[in-house]
Short mmCIF file of C-alpha atoms in Angstrom, two decimals:
data_model
loop_
_atom_site.label_atom_id
_atom_site.label_comp_id
_atom_site.label_asym_id
_atom_site.label_seq_id
_atom_site.Cartn_x
_atom_site.Cartn_y
_atom_site.Cartn_z
CA MET A 4 -8.61 -70.46 -7.73
CA ALA A 5 -7.95 -74.21 -7.37
CA LYS A 6 -5.36 -76.87 -8.16
CA THR A 7 -6.36 -79.62 -10.68
CA GLY A 8 -3.87 -82.28 -11.63
CA GLY A 9 -0.98 -80.21 -10.32
CA VAL A 10 -1.84 -77.27 -12.54
CA LEU A 11 -2.75 -73.89 -11.02
CA GLU A 12 -6.13 -72.94 -12.35
CA VAL A 13 -7.16 -69.32 -12.66
CA VAL A 14 -10.71 -68.67 -11.57
CA PRO A 15 -12.02 -65.51 -13.25
CA THR A 16 -13.13 -62.86 -10.80
CA THR A 17 -16.57 -61.51 -11.61
CA SER A 18 -16.62 -58.84 -8.91
CA VAL A 19 -14.14 -57.02 -6.71
CA PRO A 20 -15.73 -56.07 -3.38
CA ASN A 21 -12.77 -54.21 -1.93
CA SER A 22 -9.05 -53.65 -2.20
CA ALA A 23 -8.24 -56.17 0.57
CA GLU A 24 -9.64 -59.07 -1.43
CA LEU A 25 -7.91 -57.87 -4.56
CA LYS A 26 -4.58 -57.69 -2.75
CA LYS A 27 -5.07 -61.19 -1.24
CA GLU A 28 -5.80 -62.74 -4.60
CA LEU A 29 -2.91 -60.88 -6.21
CA GLN A 30 -0.56 -62.13 -3.50
CA ARG A 31 -1.50 -65.75 -4.27
CA LEU A 32 -0.86 -65.23 -7.96
CA VAL A 33 2.47 -63.57 -7.36
CA ASN A 34 3.55 -66.39 -5.03
CA ALA A 35 2.56 -68.93 -7.66
CA ILE A 36 4.61 -67.11 -10.28
CA LEU A 37 7.63 -66.83 -8.02
CA ASP A 38 7.46 -70.39 -6.67
CA GLY A 39 6.70 -72.23 -9.87
CA GLU A 40 9.22 -72.75 -12.61
CA ASP A 41 6.47 -73.22 -15.12
CA PHE A 42 3.43 -70.96 -14.97
CA SER A 43 0.83 -70.17 -17.57
CA LEU A 44 0.34 -66.87 -19.33
CA GLU A 45 -3.17 -66.87 -17.90
CA ILE A 46 -1.73 -66.42 -14.41
CA THR A 47 0.34 -63.44 -15.59
CA ASP A 48 -2.64 -61.87 -17.36
CA GLU A 49 -4.79 -62.31 -14.26
CA ALA A 50 -2.12 -60.67 -12.08
CA ILE A 51 -2.00 -57.75 -14.48
CA ARG A 52 -5.79 -57.50 -14.42
CA LEU A 53 -5.82 -57.41 -10.64
CA LEU A 54 -3.17 -54.68 -10.58
CA THR A 55 -5.29 -52.64 -13.00
CA ALA A 56 -8.36 -53.17 -10.82
CA LEU A 57 -6.45 -51.99 -7.74
CA LYS A 58 -5.34 -48.90 -9.61
CA GLU A 59 -8.90 -48.12 -10.69
CA LEU A 60 -10.19 -48.67 -7.17
CA LYS A 61 -7.55 -46.26 -5.82
CA PHE A 62 -8.56 -43.68 -8.40
CA GLU A 63 -12.23 -44.07 -7.55
CA LYS A 64 -11.48 -43.63 -3.85
CA SER A 65 -9.48 -40.51 -4.62
CA SER A 66 -12.35 -39.15 -6.71
CA ASP A 67 -14.80 -39.88 -3.91
CA SER A 68 -12.53 -37.99 -1.52
CA LEU A 69 -12.54 -35.01 -3.82
CA LYS A 70 -16.32 -35.13 -3.95
CA LEU A 71 -16.52 -35.20 -0.17
CA VAL A 72 -14.70 -31.89 0.14
CA ASP A 73 -16.75 -30.37 -2.65
CA ASP A 74 -18.85 -27.38 -1.54
CA THR A 75 -22.06 -29.31 -2.09
CA VAL A 76 -21.13 -32.04 0.43
CA LEU A 77 -18.89 -30.28 2.96
CA PRO A 78 -20.91 -29.18 6.03
CA ASP A 79 -21.40 -25.40 6.10
CA GLU A 80 -20.08 -25.09 9.63
CA PHE A 81 -16.71 -26.42 8.42
CA LYS A 82 -16.39 -23.79 5.69
CA CYS A 83 -14.63 -20.46 6.19
CA PRO A 84 -17.21 -17.66 5.68
CA ILE A 85 -14.66 -15.84 3.48
CA SER A 86 -13.12 -18.53 1.27
CA ARG A 87 -16.00 -21.06 1.53
CA LYS A 88 -13.35 -23.79 1.81
CA LEU A 89 -12.59 -26.33 4.55
CA MET A 90 -11.00 -24.57 7.52
CA ALA A 91 -7.54 -25.96 8.26
CA ASP A 92 -6.74 -23.49 11.03
CA PRO A 93 -10.00 -22.07 12.48
CA VAL A 94 -9.63 -18.97 14.66
CA VAL A 95 -12.15 -16.82 16.53
CA LEU A 96 -12.36 -13.09 15.86
CA ALA A 97 -13.32 -10.49 18.49
CA THR A 98 -16.96 -10.72 17.38
CA GLY A 99 -17.06 -14.47 18.14
CA GLN A 100 -17.12 -15.45 14.46
CA THR A 101 -14.82 -18.24 13.28
CA TYR A 102 -12.69 -17.97 10.14
CA ASP A 103 -9.80 -19.85 8.60
CA ARG A 104 -6.61 -18.08 9.67
CA PRO A 105 -5.14 -17.32 6.22
CA SER A 106 -8.45 -15.84 4.99
CA ILE A 107 -8.96 -13.53 7.97
CA LEU A 108 -5.28 -12.53 7.90
CA GLN A 109 -5.68 -11.45 4.31
CA TRP A 110 -8.79 -9.47 5.28
CA LEU A 111 -6.96 -7.69 8.10
CA SER A 112 -3.84 -7.10 6.01
CA THR A 113 -5.79 -4.82 3.67
CA GLY A 114 -6.59 -2.49 6.57
CA HIS A 115 -10.10 -3.71 7.38
CA GLN A 116 -11.11 -3.21 11.00
CA THR A 117 -14.51 -4.89 10.81
CA CYS A 118 -15.81 -8.44 11.03
CA PRO A 119 -16.51 -9.70 7.47
CA ARG A 120 -19.72 -11.47 8.51
CA THR A 121 -21.27 -9.04 11.01
CA GLN A 122 -19.61 -5.80 9.83
CA GLN A 123 -19.01 -4.87 13.48
CA VAL A 124 -15.96 -2.71 14.18
CA LEU A 125 -13.37 -4.86 15.91
CA SER A 126 -12.40 -3.94 19.45
CA HIS A 127 -9.11 -5.76 18.85
CA THR A 128 -7.52 -8.06 16.27
CA VAL A 129 -6.69 -10.96 18.57
CA LEU A 130 -7.07 -14.28 16.74
CA THR A 131 -7.88 -17.11 19.16
CA PRO A 132 -7.49 -20.71 17.93
CA ASN A 133 -10.85 -22.51 17.84
CA HIS A 134 -9.69 -25.91 19.14
CA LEU A 135 -13.21 -27.33 19.33
CA VAL A 136 -14.02 -26.67 15.67
CA ARG A 137 -10.59 -27.91 14.68
CA GLU A 138 -11.15 -31.20 16.56
CA ILE A 139 -14.62 -31.69 15.03
CA ILE A 140 -13.27 -31.10 11.52
CA THR A 141 -10.38 -33.50 12.18
CA ARG A 142 -12.77 -36.28 13.28
CA TRP A 143 -15.02 -35.68 10.28
CA CYS A 144 -12.06 -35.90 7.90
CA LYS A 145 -10.85 -39.15 9.46
CA LYS A 146 -14.34 -40.64 9.21
CA HIS A 147 -14.44 -39.89 5.50
CA GLY A 148 -10.87 -40.97 4.83
CA LEU A 149 -9.62 -37.48 4.22
CA GLU A 150 -6.41 -35.83 5.28
CA LEU A 151 -7.03 -32.50 6.96
CA PRO A 152 -5.10 -29.71 5.21
CA LYS A 153 -2.08 -28.52 7.14
CA PRO A 154 -2.51 -25.29 9.13
CA PHE A 155 -1.40 -22.09 7.44
CA GLY A 156 2.32 -21.58 7.92
CA TYR A 157 2.90 -17.94 8.77
CA SER A 158 6.17 -16.22 9.49
CA ASP A 159 7.25 -14.56 12.72
CA ASP A 160 6.40 -11.18 11.22
CA ASN A 161 2.88 -12.38 10.42
CA PHE A 162 2.49 -13.66 13.97
CA VAL A 163 3.57 -10.32 15.41
CA ALA A 164 1.22 -8.49 13.11
CA TYR A 165 -1.88 -10.56 13.61
CA ALA A 166 -1.71 -12.77 16.65
CA ASP A 167 -2.87 -10.50 19.45
CA GLY A 168 -1.06 -7.16 19.57
CA ASP A 169 0.80 -8.13 22.76
CA HIS A 170 4.11 -7.94 20.96
CA LEU A 171 3.29 -4.45 19.69
CA ASN A 172 2.54 -3.33 23.24
CA SER A 173 5.80 -4.79 24.48
CA LEU A 174 7.71 -2.88 21.79
CA LEU A 175 5.98 0.36 22.75
CA GLU A 176 6.81 -0.21 26.42
CA LYS A 177 10.48 -0.36 25.46
CA MET A 178 10.23 3.19 24.12
CA CYS A 179 10.45 4.40 27.72
CA SER A 180 13.24 2.01 28.66
CA SER A 181 17.01 2.04 28.10
CA LEU A 182 18.55 3.51 24.95
CA SER A 183 19.50 0.07 23.64
CA ASP A 184 15.93 -1.16 24.15
CA GLN A 185 14.58 1.93 22.42
CA LYS A 186 16.79 1.46 19.38
CA GLU A 187 15.99 -2.24 19.11
CA ALA A 188 12.25 -1.67 19.41
CA ALA A 189 12.27 1.33 17.07
CA ARG A 190 14.00 -0.68 14.38
CA GLU A 191 11.45 -3.47 14.63
CA LEU A 192 8.50 -1.06 14.68
CA ARG A 193 9.82 0.59 11.55
CA LEU A 194 9.95 -2.78 9.80
CA LEU A 195 6.56 -3.95 11.02
CA THR A 196 4.72 -0.75 10.12
CA ARG A 197 6.30 -0.82 6.68
CA THR A 198 5.39 -4.40 5.85
CA MET A 199 2.22 -5.07 7.85
CA PRO A 200 -0.90 -2.94 7.25
CA SER A 201 -2.61 -4.58 10.23
CA VAL A 202 0.13 -3.32 12.57
CA ARG A 203 -0.51 0.21 11.30
CA ALA A 204 -4.18 -0.33 12.05
CA LEU A 205 -3.43 -1.58 15.59
CA PHE A 206 -2.02 1.82 16.54
CA GLY A 207 -5.49 3.31 16.23
CA GLU A 208 -6.82 1.01 18.94
CA SER A 209 -4.82 2.62 21.74
CA SER A 210 -4.85 6.28 22.70
CA ASP A 211 -1.37 6.09 24.19
CA ALA A 212 0.34 4.26 21.30
CA ILE A 213 1.59 7.42 19.57
CA PRO A 214 2.77 9.10 22.82
CA LYS A 215 4.72 5.94 23.72
CA LEU A 216 6.24 5.78 20.25
CA LEU A 217 7.45 9.37 20.48
CA CYS A 218 8.71 9.06 24.05
CA PRO A 219 12.43 8.91 23.09
CA LEU A 220 12.23 12.13 21.03
CA SER A 221 12.15 15.57 22.61
CA LEU A 222 11.89 19.00 21.06
CA GLY A 223 15.17 20.85 20.86
CA ARG A 224 17.26 17.67 20.80
CA VAL A 225 15.39 15.49 18.37
CA ASP A 226 18.61 14.44 16.60
CA SER A 227 20.51 13.39 19.73
CA HIS A 228 20.56 9.86 18.36
CA PRO A 229 20.19 10.13 14.54
CA ASP A 230 19.61 6.41 13.98
CA LEU A 231 16.83 6.28 16.57
CA GLN A 232 15.33 9.49 15.18
CA GLU A 233 15.36 8.07 11.65
CA ASP A 234 13.57 4.88 12.68
CA LEU A 235 10.88 6.68 14.67
CA ILE A 236 10.22 9.38 12.06
CA THR A 237 10.01 6.69 9.39
CA THR A 238 7.56 4.77 11.58
CA ILE A 239 5.38 7.89 11.77
CA LEU A 240 5.50 8.03 7.97
CA ASN A 241 4.44 4.38 7.75
CA LEU A 242 1.61 4.92 10.22
CA SER A 243 0.32 7.97 8.35
CA ILE A 244 -0.40 5.83 5.30
CA HIS A 245 -3.36 4.31 7.17
CA ASP A 246 -6.27 6.74 6.77
CA ASN A 247 -7.56 6.28 10.31
CA ASN A 248 -4.15 7.28 11.69
CA LYS A 249 -3.90 10.66 9.97
CA GLN A 250 -6.02 12.46 12.54
CA LEU A 251 -4.61 10.39 15.39
CA VAL A 252 -1.03 11.47 14.59
CA ALA A 253 -1.88 15.08 13.77
CA GLU A 254 -3.77 15.57 17.02
CA ASN A 255 -0.83 14.45 19.13
CA PRO A 256 0.78 17.67 20.46
CA LEU A 257 4.32 16.43 19.79
CA ALA A 258 4.00 14.66 16.44
CA ILE A 259 3.84 17.62 14.03
CA PRO A 260 6.46 19.72 15.90
CA LEU A 261 8.83 16.72 15.94
CA LEU A 262 8.32 16.18 12.22
CA ILE A 263 8.99 19.85 11.54
CA GLU A 264 12.14 19.80 13.64
CA SER A 265 13.23 16.65 11.82
CA LEU A 266 12.96 18.54 8.52
CA LYS A 267 15.86 20.65 9.73
CA SER A 268 18.19 18.08 11.28
CA GLY A 269 19.03 14.41 11.22
CA THR A 270 20.06 12.11 8.38
CA ILE A 271 18.91 13.06 4.90
CA GLU A 272 16.62 10.02 4.97
CA THR A 273 15.08 11.31 8.20
CA ARG A 274 14.48 14.73 6.68
CA SER A 275 13.06 13.26 3.49
CA ASN A 276 10.75 10.92 5.42
CA ALA A 277 9.61 13.78 7.66
CA ALA A 278 8.59 15.69 4.53
CA ALA A 279 6.85 12.60 3.16
CA ALA A 280 5.01 12.14 6.47
CA LEU A 281 3.78 15.74 6.38
CA PHE A 282 2.61 15.22 2.81
CA THR A 283 0.68 12.08 3.77
CA LEU A 284 -0.75 13.59 6.94
CA SER A 285 -1.91 16.69 5.06
CA GLY A 286 -4.68 14.78 3.31
CA PRO A 287 -7.52 16.08 5.53
CA ASP A 288 -8.06 19.86 5.28
CA SER A 289 -8.02 20.19 9.05
CA ASN A 290 -4.53 18.71 9.07
CA LYS A 291 -3.41 21.09 6.32
CA ILE A 292 -4.40 23.98 8.53
CA SER A 293 -2.74 22.67 11.69
CA ILE A 294 0.47 21.73 9.84
CA GLY A 295 0.64 25.15 8.19
CA LYS A 296 0.05 26.95 11.49
CA ALA A 297 2.76 24.87 13.15
CA GLY A 298 5.32 26.35 10.77
CA ALA A 299 6.05 23.48 8.39
CA LEU A 300 6.29 25.51 5.17
CA LYS A 301 9.56 27.34 5.87
CA PRO A 302 11.64 24.20 6.59
CA LEU A 303 9.98 22.43 3.65
CA ILE A 304 11.00 25.30 1.34
CA ASP A 305 14.52 25.26 2.81
CA LEU A 306 14.75 21.51 2.23
CA LEU A 307 13.66 22.03 -1.37
CA GLU A 308 16.25 24.77 -1.83
CA GLU A 309 19.09 22.62 -0.47
CA GLY A 310 18.64 20.34 -3.43
CA HIS A 311 19.12 16.87 -1.99
CA THR A 312 17.83 14.54 -4.69
CA LEU A 313 16.27 12.21 -2.14
CA ALA A 314 14.40 14.97 -0.32
CA MET A 315 13.36 17.52 -2.96
CA LYS A 316 10.44 15.58 -4.37
CA ASP A 317 9.01 14.80 -0.94
CA ALA A 318 9.34 18.46 0.05
CA ALA A 319 7.67 19.61 -3.17
CA SER A 320 4.78 17.17 -2.70
CA ALA A 321 4.20 18.39 0.85
CA ILE A 322 4.30 22.06 -0.21
CA PHE A 323 1.81 21.42 -3.02
CA ASN A 324 -0.63 19.60 -0.76
CA LEU A 325 -0.44 22.20 2.00
CA CYS A 326 -0.95 25.10 -0.42
CA ILE A 327 -4.33 23.81 -1.51
CA ILE A 328 -5.53 25.78 1.54
CA LEU A 329 -5.61 29.54 0.84
CA GLU A 330 -3.93 30.63 4.06
CA ASN A 331 -1.03 28.28 3.41
CA LYS A 332 -0.46 29.88 0.00
CA GLY A 333 0.18 33.17 1.75
CA ARG A 334 2.53 31.52 4.20
CA ALA A 335 4.51 29.85 1.44
CA VAL A 336 4.80 33.06 -0.59
CA HIS A 337 5.96 35.08 2.41
CA GLU A 338 8.53 32.39 3.23
CA GLY A 339 10.17 32.84 -0.19
CA ALA A 340 8.67 29.90 -2.06
CA VAL A 341 8.47 31.75 -5.41
CA ARG A 342 12.18 32.55 -5.45
CA VAL A 343 13.21 28.98 -4.59
CA ILE A 344 10.76 27.41 -7.03
CA LEU A 345 11.68 29.68 -9.94
CA LYS A 346 15.37 29.05 -9.42
CA LYS A 347 14.81 25.30 -9.56
CA ILE A 348 12.66 25.60 -12.68
CA MET A 349 15.26 27.75 -14.42
CA ASP A 350 17.84 25.08 -13.55
CA GLY A 351 15.60 22.39 -15.05
CA ILE A 352 14.96 20.67 -11.71
CA LEU A 353 11.57 19.11 -10.92
CA VAL A 354 10.00 21.34 -13.55
CA ASP A 355 6.71 19.43 -13.74
CA GLU A 356 6.09 19.41 -9.99
CA LEU A 357 7.25 22.96 -9.34
CA LEU A 358 5.26 24.53 -12.17
CA ALA A 359 2.14 22.97 -10.63
CA ILE A 360 2.98 24.64 -7.29
CA LEU A 361 3.76 27.96 -8.98
CA ALA A 362 0.42 27.89 -10.80
CA MET A 363 -1.29 27.43 -7.45
CA LEU A 364 0.65 30.25 -5.78
CA ALA A 365 0.08 32.63 -8.71
CA THR A 366 -3.36 33.56 -7.37
CA HIS A 367 -1.60 35.41 -4.52
CA GLN A 368 -0.76 39.04 -5.33
CA LYS A 369 2.68 38.98 -3.73
CA ALA A 370 3.53 35.88 -5.77
CA VAL A 371 2.81 37.84 -8.95
CA GLU A 372 5.07 40.66 -7.75
CA ASP A 373 7.84 38.20 -6.91
CA MET A 374 7.57 36.50 -10.29
CA LYS A 375 7.82 39.80 -12.15
CA GLU A 376 10.93 40.83 -10.23
CA LEU A 377 12.57 37.42 -10.67
CA GLY A 378 12.10 37.24 -14.45
CA ALA A 379 9.42 34.59 -14.47
CA VAL A 380 7.69 35.81 -17.64
CA GLY A 381 10.63 35.08 -19.94
CA CYS A 382 11.17 31.70 -18.32
CA LEU A 383 7.52 30.69 -18.71
CA LEU A 384 7.40 31.83 -22.33
CA SER A 385 10.51 29.78 -23.18
CA ILE A 386 8.94 26.65 -21.65
CA ILE A 387 5.83 27.13 -23.81
CA ARG A 388 7.96 27.80 -26.89
CA GLU A 389 10.53 25.04 -26.45
CA GLY A 390 9.01 22.49 -24.06
CA SER A 391 7.33 19.21 -24.97
CA SER A 392 5.09 18.68 -21.94
CA GLU A 393 1.52 19.76 -22.60
CA ARG A 394 0.85 19.84 -18.87
CA ASN A 395 3.76 22.21 -18.29
CA LYS A 396 2.66 24.48 -21.13
CA GLU A 397 -0.81 24.55 -19.62
CA ASN A 398 0.53 25.59 -16.21
CA CYS A 399 2.75 28.24 -17.79
CA ALA A 400 -0.23 29.68 -19.65
CA ALA A 401 -2.30 29.73 -16.45
CA ILE A 402 0.47 31.59 -14.60
CA LEU A 403 1.00 34.09 -17.43
CA TYR A 404 -2.72 34.74 -17.64
CA THR A 405 -2.83 35.56 -13.92
CA ILE A 406 0.21 37.81 -14.30
CA CYS A 407 -1.46 39.63 -17.21
CA LEU A 408 -4.55 40.25 -15.11
CA ASN A 409 -2.56 41.72 -12.23
CA ASP A 410 0.41 43.50 -13.85
CA ARG A 411 0.12 45.41 -17.11
CA THR A 412 3.83 46.14 -17.17
CA THR A 413 4.43 42.54 -18.30
CA TRP A 414 2.29 42.92 -21.43
CA ARG A 415 5.09 44.35 -23.57
CA GLU A 416 7.39 41.38 -22.96
CA ILE A 417 4.61 38.93 -23.79
CA ARG A 418 3.62 40.91 -26.91
CA ASP A 419 7.23 40.97 -28.13
CA GLU A 420 7.43 37.21 -27.76
CA GLU A 421 4.15 36.82 -29.61
CA ASN A 422 5.28 39.07 -32.47
CA ALA A 423 8.58 37.22 -32.79
CA ASN A 424 7.51 33.60 -32.37
CA HIS A 425 3.68 33.48 -32.17
CA THR A 426 4.18 31.46 -28.99
CA ILE A 427 0.80 32.24 -27.45
CA SER A 428 -1.11 31.92 -30.74
CA LYS A 429 0.31 28.46 -31.36
CA LEU A 430 -0.69 27.39 -27.86
CA ALA A 431 -4.20 28.78 -28.43
CA GLU A 432 -4.49 26.50 -31.45
CA ASN A 433 -2.73 23.34 -30.33
CA GLY A 434 -2.70 23.24 -26.52
CA THR A 435 -4.93 21.42 -24.07
CA SER A 436 -8.41 22.84 -23.58
CA ARG A 437 -7.30 24.71 -20.46
CA ALA A 438 -4.13 25.95 -22.16
CA ARG A 439 -6.13 27.19 -25.17
CA ARG A 440 -8.54 28.98 -22.88
CA LYS A 441 -5.75 30.74 -20.97
CA ALA A 442 -3.81 31.51 -24.16
CA ASN A 443 -6.87 33.11 -25.74
CA GLY A 444 -7.38 35.13 -22.58
CA ILE A 445 -3.80 36.42 -22.84
CA LEU A 446 -4.27 37.29 -26.54
CA GLU A 447 -7.46 39.20 -25.71
CA ARG A 448 -5.51 41.23 -23.14
CA LEU A 449 -2.79 41.97 -25.66
CA ASP A 450 -5.35 43.00 -28.31
CA ARG A 451 -7.09 45.24 -25.82
CA ALA A 452 -3.79 46.83 -24.87
CA ALA A 453 -2.94 47.42 -28.55
CA LEU A 454 -6.36 48.96 -29.15
CA LEU A 455 -5.98 51.29 -26.17
CA LEU A 456 -2.54 52.31 -27.35
CA HIS A 457 -3.81 52.92 -30.92
CA THR A 458 -6.76 54.95 -29.64
CA ALA A 459 -4.50 57.06 -27.46
#
């Protein structure tokens, strides 16, 4: 650009090496426009062109930056092995492998206890910041004009759950301290084990974690402090969700007895959560046996009979799971389960769940005797006749079939129902495959009985 005869001449720019030159030229044009009262349209057009060129250059630089962080250009050692993205907050796992914090936290939060890259079982879940890798990545980003992504912002709860387990240990130490410390720690442990799967997993890394947790509770006076009892029993429930903890909890000599005692006393939430914990812990067959032998069925049946809405379903679930084992069926029957269950069914309470338990117990001879004495046949026939649930009709048919096999004195009542309403015949035609099979078996028994009677 040059002055000729007092007129500002615009010199067309054929190339734009960099933004600095563009800005310098633009500044001169702007000054000329501002200082001169008379300026040509060419100067304005040129200023506009330079602004457009600056915009395009900025866009190209931005695009280049995006390309630099593309997977094809980003050095492999800067990528998280899980997400394959640039690590903003690299941390070292127990195996010595480095991951981006949010990615490894997500891995641990799903209950994994292995290193994603090596598949080694982790000795601990301490996450140590990798300052060296972080510094190298920072320098590389600056060199290429990139802004390093901000480190993952995690909450205090996340820090407690994942950082190093030290906080968990400090909470467990408080379990043997003053009552106020116990209550404070128990409340926090309840929250952490509910919301953080990795905290549940951490309990399996220490053989004394469960004993420390249960330290404030003692048999015979488990409900001395109902709020503390509720928090600790609920924590046991939360821990039992993690598969690796089921055996750990069940093998502790105090855990099952304390849960059983908590079925009998404490807040209704404590009793309900104790039942839920027994249900969850009873997954492995070995635990079913030990829980049954410890005497859990009687208080579970009593809790069911009491009829608290909050607790009945948990109690029923635990009873069902425990009675998958043959010896527990006998225990449940001898503890009066048939009477309690039939009463609830007749009252229309938890019919679906309780019919499933009754169908399981029906293979026990004493259960058949109890059902006959308590009027179960008429109740079951009415459910088949009037009910809408195919599953319930199926369970009723299975129970009636077992009763028919073991007690001929019930045949007359079933035959009378069949003659009056064709209840069993309709089920044999329209029920589920299992219901049809059982219904046909009942009809065969009735036909055989009629034939014997006719022959006699």
